[in-house]
Coordinates of C-alpha atoms in Angstrom, one line a residue:
M282 CA 0.0 0.0 0.0
T283 CA 1.3 3.5 -0.8
A284 CA 1.8 6.1 1.9
S285 CA -1.0 8.2 0.5
A286 CA -3.5 5.3 0.7
A287 CA -2.4 4.4 4.2
R288 CA -3.2 7.9 5.5
R289 CA -6.8 7.7 4.7
K290 CA -9.4 5.4 3.3
P291 CA -10.4 5.7 -0.3
R292 CA -13.7 7.2 -1.1
A293 CA -15.8 6.6 -4.3
D294 CA -18.6 8.6 -6.0
C295 CA -21.1 6.3 -7.8
T296 CA -23.3 6.9 -10.8
V297 CA -25.8 4.4 -12.0
G298 CA -26.2 4.2 -15.8
P299 CA -29.2 3.5 -18.0
D300 CA -28.2 -0.1 -18.5
G301 CA -27.7 -0.8 -14.7
G302 CA -23.9 -0.3 -14.9
I303 CA -22.2 1.6 -12.1
T304 CA -19.3 4.1 -12.5
F305 CA -16.9 4.4 -9.5
D306 CA -14.9 7.6 -9.3
L307 CA -12.2 7.4 -6.6
D308 CA -10.6 10.4 -4.9
L309 CA -7.1 9.0 -5.3
R310 CA -4.3 10.5 -7.3
R311 CA -1.4 8.6 -8.9
H312 CA 1.8 10.2 -10.0
E313 CA 3.0 9.6 -13.6
G314 CA 4.6 6.1 -13.9
E315 CA 3.0 4.9 -10.6
Q316 CA 1.0 1.7 -10.8
T317 CA -2.8 2.0 -10.5
P318 CA -4.7 -0.2 -7.9
E319 CA -7.6 -2.5 -8.6
L320 CA -11.2 -2.3 -7.4
L321 CA -12.7 -5.5 -6.0
L322 CA -16.4 -6.3 -5.4
R323 CA -16.7 -9.3 -3.1
L324 CA -20.0 -11.1 -2.5
R325 CA -20.6 -11.1 1.3
G326 CA -20.9 -14.6 2.7
A327 CA -19.3 -16.4 -0.2
K328 CA -17.2 -19.4 1.2
D329 CA -14.6 -19.1 -1.5
P330 CA -15.2 -15.8 -3.4
D331 CA -12.8 -16.6 -6.3
R332 CA -14.0 -20.2 -6.9
D333 CA -17.7 -19.3 -6.3
T334 CA -17.5 -16.3 -8.8
G335 CA -18.0 -14.1 -5.7
T336 CA -15.2 -11.7 -6.7
V337 CA -15.4 -9.1 -9.5
R338 CA -12.2 -7.3 -10.4
L339 CA -12.4 -3.8 -12.1
S340 CA -9.4 -2.0 -13.5
L341 CA -9.0 1.7 -12.6
S342 CA -8.1 4.4 -15.2
P343 CA -6.9 7.9 -14.5
L344 CA -9.2 10.8 -15.3
R345 CA -8.2 14.3 -16.5
D346 CA -8.6 15.7 -13.0
G347 CA -6.3 13.0 -11.6
R348 CA -9.0 10.8 -10.0
L349 CA -9.3 7.1 -10.8
R350 CA -12.4 5.6 -12.5
A351 CA -13.7 2.0 -12.7
V352 CA -16.8 0.9 -14.6
L353 CA -19.0 -2.1 -13.7
P354 CA -20.9 -2.9 -16.9
G355 CA -24.6 -3.7 -16.9
T356 CA -23.7 -7.3 -18.0
P357 CA -22.9 -9.9 -16.9
R358 CA -25.4 -9.9 -14.1
L359 CA -24.1 -10.3 -10.5
A360 CA -25.4 -12.9 -8.1
E361 CA -28.1 -11.7 -5.7
G362 CA -26.7 -10.5 -2.4
R363 CA -24.6 -7.7 -1.0
W364 CA -21.2 -7.0 -2.6
D365 CA -18.6 -5.1 -0.6
V366 CA -16.2 -2.7 -2.4
Y367 CA -12.5 -2.8 -1.8
L368 CA -9.3 -1.3 -3.2
R369 CA -6.4 -3.5 -3.8
E370 CA -3.0 -1.9 -4.2
P371 CA -0.6 -3.1 -6.9
G372 CA 1.3 -6.2 -5.8
G373 CA -0.9 -6.6 -2.7
D374 CA -3.0 -9.7 -1.7
D375 CA -6.8 -9.6 -1.8
D376 CA -6.8 -10.0 2.0
E377 CA -4.9 -6.7 2.3
A378 CA -7.5 -4.8 0.3
V379 CA -8.9 -1.7 1.9
A380 CA -12.7 -1.1 2.3
V381 CA -13.9 1.9 0.2
E382 CA -16.0 4.6 1.7
P383 CA -19.2 5.9 0.0
G384 CA -19.1 9.4 -1.6
I385 CA -21.9 11.0 -3.7
R386 CA -24.3 8.4 -5.1
D387 CA -26.3 9.4 -8.2
L388 CA -29.2 7.0 -8.4
R389 CA -31.7 9.1 -10.4
L390 CA -32.0 6.6 -13.2
L391 CA -33.2 3.9 -10.8
V392 CA -36.4 5.8 -10.0
D393 CA -39.5 4.6 -11.9
R394 CA -37.3 2.1 -13.8
V395 CA -38.9 -0.2 -16.3
P396 CA -36.8 -3.3 -16.7
A397 CA -36.0 -4.8 -20.1
S398 CA -37.1 -8.3 -21.0
G399 CA -35.4 -11.2 -19.3
P400 CA -34.4 -11.6 -15.7
V401 CA -34.9 -8.5 -13.5
A402 CA -31.4 -7.4 -12.4
V403 CA -31.1 -4.5 -10.0
R404 CA -27.9 -2.9 -8.5
I405 CA -27.9 -0.2 -5.9
P406 CA -24.7 1.2 -4.3
Y407 CA -25.3 2.1 -0.7
P408 CA -23.5 2.9 2.6
T409 CA -23.3 0.1 5.1
L410 CA -24.0 0.8 8.8
D411 CA -20.3 0.9 9.6
G412 CA -19.6 3.4 6.9
R413 CA -18.4 1.3 4.0
L414 CA -19.5 1.2 0.3
A415 CA -21.4 -1.8 -0.9
V416 CA -23.7 -2.8 -3.8
R417 CA -27.0 -4.5 -3.2
C418 CA -27.9 -6.8 -6.1
W419 CA -31.2 -8.6 -6.9
L420 CA -31.6 -11.1 -9.7
R421 CA -35.2 -12.3 -10.1
A422 CA -36.8 -14.3 -12.9
P423 CA -39.7 -14.0 -12.9
H424 CA -40.5 -11.1 -10.6
A425 CA -43.6 -9.7 -8.9
E426 CA -43.1 -6.0 -8.1
A427 CA -45.2 -4.6 -5.2
G428 CA -46.8 -1.3 -5.8
P429 CA -49.4 0.6 -3.7
V430 CA -50.5 -0.9 -0.5
T431 CA -53.9 0.3 0.9
F432 CA -55.9 -0.6 4.0
D433 CA -59.5 -0.7 5.3
G434 CA -58.7 -1.5 9.0
T435 CA -59.3 -5.3 8.6
G436 CA -57.0 -6.1 5.7
M437 CA -54.7 -4.8 3.0
T438 CA -55.0 -4.6 -0.8
V439 CA -51.8 -4.8 -2.9
E440 CA -51.3 -3.8 -6.5
G441 CA -48.3 -4.5 -8.6
T442 CA -46.6 -5.5 -11.9
L443 CA -45.5 -8.8 -13.2
H444 CA -42.2 -9.3 -15.1
G445 CA -41.5 -12.5 -17.0
V446 CA -44.7 -14.3 -16.1
G447 CA -48.5 -14.0 -16.7
L448 CA -51.5 -15.1 -14.7
G449 CA -53.0 -18.4 -15.6
A450 CA -55.9 -20.6 -14.3
G451 CA -55.8 -21.0 -10.6
A452 CA -53.5 -18.0 -10.0
H453 CA -53.5 -16.9 -6.3
V454 CA -51.4 -15.3 -3.6
E455 CA -50.2 -17.2 -0.6
A456 CA -49.3 -15.8 2.8
R457 CA -46.9 -18.3 4.3
P458 CA -46.1 -18.5 8.1
P459 CA -42.6 -18.9 9.3
G460 CA -41.1 -22.4 9.5
A461 CA -41.8 -25.5 7.4
G462 CA -45.2 -27.2 7.3
G463 CA -47.3 -24.2 8.4
R464 CA -50.7 -23.6 6.9
A465 CA -50.6 -21.0 4.1
L466 CA -53.5 -18.6 3.6
R467 CA -54.6 -18.5 -0.1
V468 CA -56.4 -15.5 -1.6
P469 CA -57.4 -14.9 -5.3
V470 CA -55.4 -12.6 -7.5
T471 CA -56.6 -10.6 -10.4
G472 CA -54.9 -8.7 -13.1
Q473 CA -54.2 -8.2 -16.8
D474 CA -51.5 -6.9 -19.1
G475 CA -48.7 -7.5 -16.7
T476 CA -50.5 -6.3 -13.5
F477 CA -51.8 -8.0 -10.4
A478 CA -53.9 -7.2 -7.4
F479 CA -55.1 -9.0 -4.3
T480 CA -56.8 -8.4 -0.9
L481 CA -55.5 -10.1 2.2
P482 CA -58.0 -10.2 5.2
F483 CA -56.0 -10.0 8.4
D484 CA -58.4 -12.1 10.5
R485 CA -57.8 -15.2 8.3
L486 CA -54.1 -15.3 9.1
S487 CA -54.4 -16.9 12.5
N488 CA -57.6 -18.8 11.7
G489 CA -58.6 -18.6 15.4
A490 CA -55.3 -20.2 16.6
A491 CA -53.4 -18.6 19.5
V492 CA -50.3 -16.5 18.6
A493 CA -48.0 -16.1 21.6
A494 CA -45.0 -14.4 19.8
Q495 CA -44.4 -12.3 16.7
Q496 CA -44.6 -14.1 13.3
L497 CA -43.4 -12.9 10.0
W498 CA -45.6 -14.1 7.1
T499 CA -44.1 -14.0 3.6
L500 CA -46.1 -13.2 0.5
W501 CA -45.9 -15.3 -2.7
L502 CA -47.7 -15.0 -6.0
V503 CA -48.4 -18.4 -7.6
P504 CA -49.0 -17.7 -11.3
G505 CA -50.9 -20.8 -12.2
A506 CA -49.6 -20.7 -15.7
A507 CA -48.2 -23.8 -17.3
G508 CA -44.4 -24.1 -17.1
E509 CA -44.1 -21.4 -14.4
P510 CA -42.7 -22.0 -10.9
T511 CA -45.3 -23.9 -8.9
G512 CA -43.6 -22.7 -5.7
G513 CA -44.5 -19.2 -6.4
V514 CA -42.8 -15.8 -7.1
R515 CA -41.7 -13.7 -4.1
I516 CA -43.6 -10.4 -3.9
S517 CA -41.0 -7.6 -3.4
R518 CA -40.3 -4.0 -4.3
I519 CA -36.9 -3.5 -5.9
L520 CA -37.4 -1.3 -8.9
D521 CA -36.3 2.1 -7.4
D522 CA -33.4 3.5 -5.4
V523 CA -34.2 2.2 -1.9
W524 CA -31.8 -0.6 -0.9
D525 CA -33.4 -1.4 2.5
R526 CA -37.1 -0.6 3.0
K527 CA -37.5 -2.2 6.4
K528 CA -37.3 1.0 8.5
I529 CA -38.3 3.4 5.7
F530 CA -41.7 2.1 4.6
V531 CA -43.8 1.9 7.8
Y532 CA -47.5 0.9 7.4
P533 CA -50.4 1.1 9.9
G534 CA -51.6 -2.2 11.4
G535 CA -55.0 -3.6 11.8
S536 CA -57.0 -6.1 13.9
A537 CA -56.3 -9.7 13.0
G538 CA -58.9 -11.1 15.5
E539 CA -59.3 -10.9 19.2
G540 CA -56.0 -9.9 20.8
L541 CA -54.0 -10.0 17.6
R542 CA -52.6 -7.3 15.3
A543 CA -51.3 -7.6 11.7
T544 CA -49.0 -5.0 10.1
P545 CA -47.6 -5.0 6.5
C546 CA -43.9 -4.5 6.4
Y547 CA -40.8 -5.0 4.2
S548 CA -37.8 -7.2 5.1
T549 CA -34.2 -6.0 4.8
D550 CA -34.2 -7.7 1.4
N551 CA -37.2 -5.6 0.3
D552 CA -39.6 -8.6 0.3
L553 CA -43.2 -7.7 1.3
C554 CA -44.4 -9.4 4.5
V555 CA -47.1 -9.3 7.1
R556 CA -46.1 -9.2 10.8
L557 CA -48.6 -11.0 13.0
E558 CA -48.3 -10.5 16.8
P559 CA -50.3 -10.2 20.0
A560 CA -51.9 -6.7 20.2
P561 CA -50.2 -4.4 22.7

């Protein structure tokens, strides 16, 4: 590592392009003839990042103002998960790479995005809780994008769009309780021309059973179309610039029967859920 890199951590400004690619501009200067470092994206949780294709290496090129730029192209698509961004100095080992800090993030092109045909691939650069730069990636095929969520006090109605799948005979939405073998609640789904809508009554979640602790029910759309995944499509909201909706999108709850309350919510992976718990 050079002396200049040792004095402070590198910082990168990020710009998302129309094809989903990301440009990283680092506030590092290199003197003429000095070797340039390399940018690494490493998939968090990968047991062997190199063997499991969990490492992406990006070359850095000098700009006219002396900064360094790396470009992550829109293709190939990255595996779904969280990718941490590091800077590896010339001649250094991957284990010696330094975490990059987030600078300005231009995410305007992610707002109201309409994905192209094929798998829905989303990349959002974001700051981690401990101040590092990371990229949240989703890769869904097919995909059910949640839209407006409305309430009437006893249930919720969800509208959304479908990508890569249509509704067939027997299409429905399932609210699935945590754990294996639980009883899922099925409700009909309607829609046309790539849209869907359903209403979930809260009092049917418990079906009169006692609920002693909080439960997180996940929502799945089962298309019912021939050749489509019979296990269903996870209903999520990923087609914008919000990388973690859990604490940002807060909805009102409603009665789910005597002594119970149900509240729509998002997970840290932006999957739409319903939290069922004893009423306070």
